[in-house]
CSV table of C-alpha atoms in Angstrom, one decimal:
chain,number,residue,atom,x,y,z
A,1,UNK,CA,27.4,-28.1,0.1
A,2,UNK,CA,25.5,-24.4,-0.1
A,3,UNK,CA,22.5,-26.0,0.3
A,4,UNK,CA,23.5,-26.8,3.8
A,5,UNK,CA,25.1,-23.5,4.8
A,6,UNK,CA,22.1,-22.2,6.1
A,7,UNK,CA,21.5,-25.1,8.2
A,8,UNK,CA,24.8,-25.2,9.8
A,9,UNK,CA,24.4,-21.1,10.2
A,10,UNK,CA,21.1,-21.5,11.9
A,11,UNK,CA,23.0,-24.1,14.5
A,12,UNK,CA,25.7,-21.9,15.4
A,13,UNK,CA,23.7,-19.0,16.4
A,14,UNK,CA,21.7,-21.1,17.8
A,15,UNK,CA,24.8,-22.4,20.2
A,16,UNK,CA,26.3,-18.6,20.5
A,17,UNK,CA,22.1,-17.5,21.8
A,18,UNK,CA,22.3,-19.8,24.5
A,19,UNK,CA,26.4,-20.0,25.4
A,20,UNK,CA,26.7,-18.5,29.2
A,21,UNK,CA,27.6,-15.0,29.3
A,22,UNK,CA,30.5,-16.0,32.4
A,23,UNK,CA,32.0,-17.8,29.1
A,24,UNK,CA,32.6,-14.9,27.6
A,25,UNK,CA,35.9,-12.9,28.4
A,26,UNK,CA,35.5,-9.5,30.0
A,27,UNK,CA,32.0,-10.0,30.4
A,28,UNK,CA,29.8,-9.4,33.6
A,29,UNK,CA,26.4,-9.6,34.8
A,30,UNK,CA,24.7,-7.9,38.1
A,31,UNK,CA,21.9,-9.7,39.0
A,32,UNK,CA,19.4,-7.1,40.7
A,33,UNK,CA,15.7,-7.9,41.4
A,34,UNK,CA,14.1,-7.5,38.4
A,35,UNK,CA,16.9,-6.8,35.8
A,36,UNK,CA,20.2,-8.9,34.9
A,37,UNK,CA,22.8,-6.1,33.7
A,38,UNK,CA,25.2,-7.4,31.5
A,39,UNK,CA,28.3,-5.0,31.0
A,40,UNK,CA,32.2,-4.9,30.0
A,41,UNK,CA,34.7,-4.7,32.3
A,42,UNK,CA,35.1,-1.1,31.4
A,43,UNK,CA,31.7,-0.1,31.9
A,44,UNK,CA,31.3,-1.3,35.5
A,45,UNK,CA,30.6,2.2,36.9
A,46,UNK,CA,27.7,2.7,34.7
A,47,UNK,CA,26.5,-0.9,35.7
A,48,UNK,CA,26.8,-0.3,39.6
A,49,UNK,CA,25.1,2.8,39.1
A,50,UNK,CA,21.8,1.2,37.0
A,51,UNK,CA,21.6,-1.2,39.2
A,52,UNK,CA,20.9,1.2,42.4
A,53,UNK,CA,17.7,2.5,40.5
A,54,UNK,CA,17.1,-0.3,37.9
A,55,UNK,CA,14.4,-1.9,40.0
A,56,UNK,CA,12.6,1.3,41.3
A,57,UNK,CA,12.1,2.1,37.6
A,58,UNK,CA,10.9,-1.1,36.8
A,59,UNK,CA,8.3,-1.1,39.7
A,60,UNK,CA,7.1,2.2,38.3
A,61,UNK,CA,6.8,1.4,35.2
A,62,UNK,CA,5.3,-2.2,36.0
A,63,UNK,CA,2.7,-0.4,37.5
A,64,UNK,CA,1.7,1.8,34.8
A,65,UNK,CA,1.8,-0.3,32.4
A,66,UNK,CA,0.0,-3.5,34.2
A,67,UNK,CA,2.8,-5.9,33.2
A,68,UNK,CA,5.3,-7.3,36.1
A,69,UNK,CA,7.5,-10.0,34.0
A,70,UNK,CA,8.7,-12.9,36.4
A,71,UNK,CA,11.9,-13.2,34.5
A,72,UNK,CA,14.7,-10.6,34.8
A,73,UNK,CA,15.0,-8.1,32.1
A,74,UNK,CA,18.1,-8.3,30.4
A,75,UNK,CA,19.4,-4.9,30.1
A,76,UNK,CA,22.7,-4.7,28.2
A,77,UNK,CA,25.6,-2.1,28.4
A,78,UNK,CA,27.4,-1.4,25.4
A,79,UNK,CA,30.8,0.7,25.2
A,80,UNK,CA,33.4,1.4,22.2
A,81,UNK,CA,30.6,3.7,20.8
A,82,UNK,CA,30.3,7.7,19.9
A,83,UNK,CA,26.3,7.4,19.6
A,84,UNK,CA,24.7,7.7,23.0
A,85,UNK,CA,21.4,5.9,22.7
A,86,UNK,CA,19.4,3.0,23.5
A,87,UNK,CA,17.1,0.6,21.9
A,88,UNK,CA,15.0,-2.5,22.7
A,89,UNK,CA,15.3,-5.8,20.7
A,90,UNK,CA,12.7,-8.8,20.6
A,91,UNK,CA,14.3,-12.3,19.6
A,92,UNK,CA,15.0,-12.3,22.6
A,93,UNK,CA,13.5,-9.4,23.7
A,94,UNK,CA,16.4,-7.0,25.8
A,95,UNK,CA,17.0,-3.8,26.4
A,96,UNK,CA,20.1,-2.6,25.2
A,97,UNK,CA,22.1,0.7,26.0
A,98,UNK,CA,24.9,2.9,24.0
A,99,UNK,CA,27.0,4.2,26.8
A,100,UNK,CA,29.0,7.1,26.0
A,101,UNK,CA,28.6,10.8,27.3
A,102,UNK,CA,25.5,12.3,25.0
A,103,UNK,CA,26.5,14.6,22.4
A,104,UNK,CA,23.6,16.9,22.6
A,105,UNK,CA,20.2,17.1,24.8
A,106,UNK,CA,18.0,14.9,22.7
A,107,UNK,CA,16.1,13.6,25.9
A,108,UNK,CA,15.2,16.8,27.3
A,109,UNK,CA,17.0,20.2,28.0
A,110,UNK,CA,16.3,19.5,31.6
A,111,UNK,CA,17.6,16.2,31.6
A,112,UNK,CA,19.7,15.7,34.9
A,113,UNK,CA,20.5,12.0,34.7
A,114,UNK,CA,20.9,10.4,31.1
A,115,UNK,CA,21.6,7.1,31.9
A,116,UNK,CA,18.3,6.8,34.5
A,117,UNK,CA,16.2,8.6,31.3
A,118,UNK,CA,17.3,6.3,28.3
A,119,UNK,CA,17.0,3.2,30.8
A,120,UNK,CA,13.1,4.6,31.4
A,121,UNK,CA,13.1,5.1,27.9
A,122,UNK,CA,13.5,1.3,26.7
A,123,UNK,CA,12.6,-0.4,30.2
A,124,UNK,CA,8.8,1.1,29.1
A,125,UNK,CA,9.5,-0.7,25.5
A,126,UNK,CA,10.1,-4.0,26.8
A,127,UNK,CA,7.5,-3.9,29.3
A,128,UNK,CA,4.7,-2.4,26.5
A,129,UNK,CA,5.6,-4.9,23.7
A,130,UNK,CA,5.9,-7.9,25.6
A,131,UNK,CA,3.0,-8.1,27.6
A,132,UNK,CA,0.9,-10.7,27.3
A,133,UNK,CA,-2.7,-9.6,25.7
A,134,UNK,CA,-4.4,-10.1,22.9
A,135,UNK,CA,-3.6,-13.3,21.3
A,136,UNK,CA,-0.5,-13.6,22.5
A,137,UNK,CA,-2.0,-14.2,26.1
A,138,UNK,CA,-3.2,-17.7,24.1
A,139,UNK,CA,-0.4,-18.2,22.1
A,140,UNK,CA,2.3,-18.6,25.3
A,141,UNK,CA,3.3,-21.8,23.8
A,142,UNK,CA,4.8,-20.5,20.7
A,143,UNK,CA,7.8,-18.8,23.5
A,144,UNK,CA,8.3,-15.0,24.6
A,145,UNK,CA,8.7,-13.5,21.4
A,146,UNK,CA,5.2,-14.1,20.3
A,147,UNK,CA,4.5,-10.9,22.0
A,148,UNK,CA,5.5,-9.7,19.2
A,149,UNK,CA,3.2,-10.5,17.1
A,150,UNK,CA,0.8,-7.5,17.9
A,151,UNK,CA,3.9,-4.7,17.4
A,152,UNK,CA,3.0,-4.8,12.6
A,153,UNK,CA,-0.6,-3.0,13.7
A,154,UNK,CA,0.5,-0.5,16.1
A,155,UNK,CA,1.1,2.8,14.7
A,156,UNK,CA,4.6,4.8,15.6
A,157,UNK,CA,3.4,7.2,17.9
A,158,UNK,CA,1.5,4.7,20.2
A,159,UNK,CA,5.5,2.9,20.3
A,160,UNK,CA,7.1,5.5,20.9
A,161,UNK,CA,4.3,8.4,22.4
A,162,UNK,CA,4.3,6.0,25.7
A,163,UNK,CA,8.4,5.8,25.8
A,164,UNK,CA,8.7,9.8,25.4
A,165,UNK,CA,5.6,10.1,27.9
A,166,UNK,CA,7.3,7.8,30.6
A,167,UNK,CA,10.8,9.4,30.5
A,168,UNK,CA,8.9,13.0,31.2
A,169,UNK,CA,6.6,11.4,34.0
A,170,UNK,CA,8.4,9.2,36.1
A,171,UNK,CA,11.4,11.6,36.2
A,172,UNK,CA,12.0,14.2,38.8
A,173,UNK,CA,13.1,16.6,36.2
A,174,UNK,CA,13.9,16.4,32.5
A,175,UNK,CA,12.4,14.2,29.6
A,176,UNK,CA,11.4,15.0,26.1
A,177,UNK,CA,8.2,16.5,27.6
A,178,UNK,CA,9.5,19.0,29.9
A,179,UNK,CA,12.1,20.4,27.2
A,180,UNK,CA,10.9,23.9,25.6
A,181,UNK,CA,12.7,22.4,22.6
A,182,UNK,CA,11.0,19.6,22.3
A,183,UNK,CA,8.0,21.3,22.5
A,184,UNK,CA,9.0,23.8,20.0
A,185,UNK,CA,9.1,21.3,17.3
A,186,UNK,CA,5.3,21.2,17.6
A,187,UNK,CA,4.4,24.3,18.2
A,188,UNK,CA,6.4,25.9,15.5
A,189,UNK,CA,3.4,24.2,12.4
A,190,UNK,CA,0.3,24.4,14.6
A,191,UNK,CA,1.4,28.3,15.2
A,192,UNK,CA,1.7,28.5,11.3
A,193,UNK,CA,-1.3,26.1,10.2
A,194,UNK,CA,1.1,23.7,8.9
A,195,UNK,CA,0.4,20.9,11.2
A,196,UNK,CA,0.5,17.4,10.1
A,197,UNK,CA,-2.4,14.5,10.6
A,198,UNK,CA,-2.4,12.2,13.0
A,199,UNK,CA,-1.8,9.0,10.3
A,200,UNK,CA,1.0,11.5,8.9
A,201,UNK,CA,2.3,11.1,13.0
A,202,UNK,CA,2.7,7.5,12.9
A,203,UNK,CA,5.9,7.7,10.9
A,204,UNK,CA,8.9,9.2,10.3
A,205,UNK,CA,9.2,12.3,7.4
A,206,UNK,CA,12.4,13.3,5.3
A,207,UNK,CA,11.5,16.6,6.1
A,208,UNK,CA,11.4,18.7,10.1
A,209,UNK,CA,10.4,18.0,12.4
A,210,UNK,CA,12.1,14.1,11.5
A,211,UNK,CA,10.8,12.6,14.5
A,212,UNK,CA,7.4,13.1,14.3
A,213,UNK,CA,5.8,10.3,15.8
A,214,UNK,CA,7.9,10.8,19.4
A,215,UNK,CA,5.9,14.4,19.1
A,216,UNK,CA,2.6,13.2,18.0
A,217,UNK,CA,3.0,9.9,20.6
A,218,UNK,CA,3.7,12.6,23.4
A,219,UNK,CA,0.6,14.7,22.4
A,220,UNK,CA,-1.5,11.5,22.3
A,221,UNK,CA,-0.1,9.6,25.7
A,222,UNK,CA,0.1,12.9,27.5
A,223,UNK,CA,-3.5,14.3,26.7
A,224,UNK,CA,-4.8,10.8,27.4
A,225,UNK,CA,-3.1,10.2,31.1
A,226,UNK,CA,-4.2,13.6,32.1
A,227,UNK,CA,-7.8,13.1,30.9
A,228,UNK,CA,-8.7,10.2,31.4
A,229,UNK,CA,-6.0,8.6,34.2
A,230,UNK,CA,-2.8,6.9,33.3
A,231,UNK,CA,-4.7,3.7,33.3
A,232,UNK,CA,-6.1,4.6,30.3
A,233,UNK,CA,-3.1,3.8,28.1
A,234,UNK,CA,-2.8,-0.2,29.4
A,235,UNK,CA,-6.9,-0.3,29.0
A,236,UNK,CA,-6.8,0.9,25.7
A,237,UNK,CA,-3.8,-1.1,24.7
A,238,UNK,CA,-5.3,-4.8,26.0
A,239,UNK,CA,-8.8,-3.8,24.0
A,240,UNK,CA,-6.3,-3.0,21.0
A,241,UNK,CA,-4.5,-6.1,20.8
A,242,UNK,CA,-7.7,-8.3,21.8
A,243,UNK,CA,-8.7,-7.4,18.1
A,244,UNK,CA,-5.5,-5.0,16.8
A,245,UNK,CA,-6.9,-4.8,12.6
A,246,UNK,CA,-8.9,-2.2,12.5
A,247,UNK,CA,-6.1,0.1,14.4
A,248,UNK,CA,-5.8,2.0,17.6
A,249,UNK,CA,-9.1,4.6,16.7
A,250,UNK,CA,-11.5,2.1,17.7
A,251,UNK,CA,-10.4,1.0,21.1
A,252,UNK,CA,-9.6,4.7,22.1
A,253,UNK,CA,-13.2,5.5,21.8
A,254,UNK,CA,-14.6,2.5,23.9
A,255,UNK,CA,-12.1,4.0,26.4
A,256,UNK,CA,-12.7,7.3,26.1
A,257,UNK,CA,-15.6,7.6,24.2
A,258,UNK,CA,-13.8,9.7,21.2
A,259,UNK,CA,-11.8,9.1,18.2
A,260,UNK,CA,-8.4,9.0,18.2
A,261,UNK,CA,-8.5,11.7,15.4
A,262,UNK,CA,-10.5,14.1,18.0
A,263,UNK,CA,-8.3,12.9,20.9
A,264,UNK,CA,-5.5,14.3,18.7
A,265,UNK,CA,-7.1,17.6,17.6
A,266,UNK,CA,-8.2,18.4,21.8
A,267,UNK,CA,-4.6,17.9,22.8
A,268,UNK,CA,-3.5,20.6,19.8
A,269,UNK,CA,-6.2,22.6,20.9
A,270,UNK,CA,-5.1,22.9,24.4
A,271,UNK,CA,-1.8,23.4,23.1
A,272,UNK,CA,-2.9,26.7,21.3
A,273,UNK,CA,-5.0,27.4,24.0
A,274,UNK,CA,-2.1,28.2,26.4
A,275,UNK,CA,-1.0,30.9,25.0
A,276,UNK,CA,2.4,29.5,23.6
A,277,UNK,CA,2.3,30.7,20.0
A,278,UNK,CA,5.1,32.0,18.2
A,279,UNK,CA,4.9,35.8,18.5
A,280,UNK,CA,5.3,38.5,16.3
A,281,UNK,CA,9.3,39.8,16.2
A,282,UNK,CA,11.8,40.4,13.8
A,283,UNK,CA,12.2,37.8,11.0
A,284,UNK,CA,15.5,35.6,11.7
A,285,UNK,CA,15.2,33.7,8.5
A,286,UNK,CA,13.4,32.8,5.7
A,287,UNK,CA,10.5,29.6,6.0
A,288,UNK,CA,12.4,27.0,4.7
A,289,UNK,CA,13.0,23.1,5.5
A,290,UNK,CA,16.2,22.6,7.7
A,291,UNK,CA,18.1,23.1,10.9
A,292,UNK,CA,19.8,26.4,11.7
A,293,UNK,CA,22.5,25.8,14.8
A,294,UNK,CA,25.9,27.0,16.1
A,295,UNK,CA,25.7,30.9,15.7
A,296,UNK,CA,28.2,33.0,15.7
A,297,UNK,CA,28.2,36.8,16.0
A,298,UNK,CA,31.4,38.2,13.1
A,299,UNK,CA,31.9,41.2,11.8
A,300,UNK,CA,30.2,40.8,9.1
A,301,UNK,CA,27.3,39.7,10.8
A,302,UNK,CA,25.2,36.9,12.3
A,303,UNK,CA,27.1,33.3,10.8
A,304,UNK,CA,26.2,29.8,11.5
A,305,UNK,CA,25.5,26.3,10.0
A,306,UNK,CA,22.2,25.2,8.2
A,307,UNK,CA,21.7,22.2,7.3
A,308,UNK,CA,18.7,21.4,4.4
A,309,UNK,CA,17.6,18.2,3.1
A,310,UNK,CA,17.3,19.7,-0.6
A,311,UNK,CA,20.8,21.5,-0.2
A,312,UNK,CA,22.9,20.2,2.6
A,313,UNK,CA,24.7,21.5,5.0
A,314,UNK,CA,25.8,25.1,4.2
A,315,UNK,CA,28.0,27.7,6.3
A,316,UNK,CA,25.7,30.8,5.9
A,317,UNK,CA,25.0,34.9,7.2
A,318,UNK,CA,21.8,35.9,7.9
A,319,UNK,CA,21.0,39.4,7.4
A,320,UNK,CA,18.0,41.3,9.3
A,321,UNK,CA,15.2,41.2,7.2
A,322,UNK,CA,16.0,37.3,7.1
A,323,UNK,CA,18.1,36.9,3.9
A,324,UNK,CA,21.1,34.8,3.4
């Protein structure tokens, strides 16, 4: 009998992929141009209000990118959550949403509308990963997930540098990119010589700042649109996946003419060359890995929370010369 569990398995999710949403209870759908939105009952405020800007997004970033799907993205709203987030999925590819209100400003200090951002955020991922180049322009046969196939050679920050790019630059306000705190996390090692490599940017670290390769991909994408025209990040992308295993370097210099290893060092060049290193004051604490947050002024002096991968999370006073 076990050796035909996995068949049986294979069949059911099979039948649950392809049952009709309207079958399922307290499920919805709005159909706009471009995007189906499927939502609980509960969420249909957040639906109705996606759907008002769901296709001016898309035509945006359609644009920019060079990929206008004919089929309707499907763009899921989830509730019952405390995480406020959003993520795209392939087999089949979707764009999902966490809908909640956002416990912090991860998406940008200046971030006036959340829901548009995030929904910029993974519209640009779907739009990026499934386009048809490369081999998979050949390979249609196969079905839409083949797309896919070119996302093993791609190095984080190209996935995620565009996303974190797009929710900057096709927002009136807010995004990653126009957030002084986002920014800090970058400027903080290049003002103290400590700044990591552009193959250490294509993944995540144990150690700050975590989320490396949405910094580094910024850097790239943002240095490369200015430069050399937001074109230049679909161009370099089709000549990438027309031959993707010898990584991105290559096709950045046919566009550009430079590595992507220079490309990376001119954008932290510029960044020093603005003017917005860290100057000299007072020391607050000692260099150390980990997050310092939620001061509070006592009597005994400056208290708040730091939280260190080697120690933990600790409730500490910081003294003026920078000791705890």
């Amino acid at each position: 009998m076990r050796r035909f569990a996995w068949p049986i398995l294979l069949v059911f999710l099979l039948f649950l992929s392809n049952t009709p949403l309207g079958a399922v209870s307290g499920w919805n759908q709005i159909d706009t141009l471009h995007t189906r939105i499927i939502f609980a009952d509960e969420n249909v405020g957040e639906a109705n209000e996606l759907a008002a800007y769901a296709d001016e997004v898309f035509a945006s970033l359609s644009a920019f990118l060079e990929h206008r799907p004919k089929e309707r993205v499907p763009v899921i709203l989830m509730g019952h959550t405390s995480w406020a987030n959003g993520y795209y999925v392939t087999f089949p590819s979707a764009v999902s949403l966490t809908i909640t209100s956002p416990s912090n400003r991860f998406l940008g200090t200046r971030t006036q509308d959340w829901l548009r951002s995030v929904y910029t955020h993974e519209l640009t991922h779907y739009l990026h990963l499934t386009s048809l180049v490369g081999p998979a322009k050949y390979l249609r046969f196969l079905g839409p997930a083949v797309t896919a196939m070119n996302i093993p050679f791609m190095s984080g920050w190209w996935i995620e540098g565009v996303t974190t790019y797009s929710e900057t630059a096709f927002a009136a306000h807010g995004g990653r990119g126009d957030s002084p705190t986002f920014a800090h996390r970058y400027l903080a090692p290049l003002s103290e010589g400590r700044m990591w490599s552009l193959a250490q940017g294509g993944y995540a670290s144990l150690f700050a700042p975590s989320d490396r390769i949405y910094l580094t991909g910024y850097l790239m994408v943002d240095y490369l649109s200015r430069q050399y025209g937001e074109e230049s990040f679909a161009l370099i992308n089709r000549k990438f996946a027309a031959f993707p295993f010898f990584g991105l370097s290559p096709s950045i210099k046919k566009v550009t003419g430079h590595s992507a290893k220079e490309i990376f060092s001119f954008a932290l060049t510029e960044k020093r060359e603005m003017g917005i290193a860290a100057s000299a004051s007072s020391l607050f604490h000692r260099q150390e890995e980990g997050d310092h947050y939620l001061f509070f002024d006592t009597a005994v002096g400056l208290v708040g929370l730091f939280d260190s991968p080697t120690k933990g999370t600790l409730l500490v006073r910081y003294s003026e010369d920078g000791e705890r």
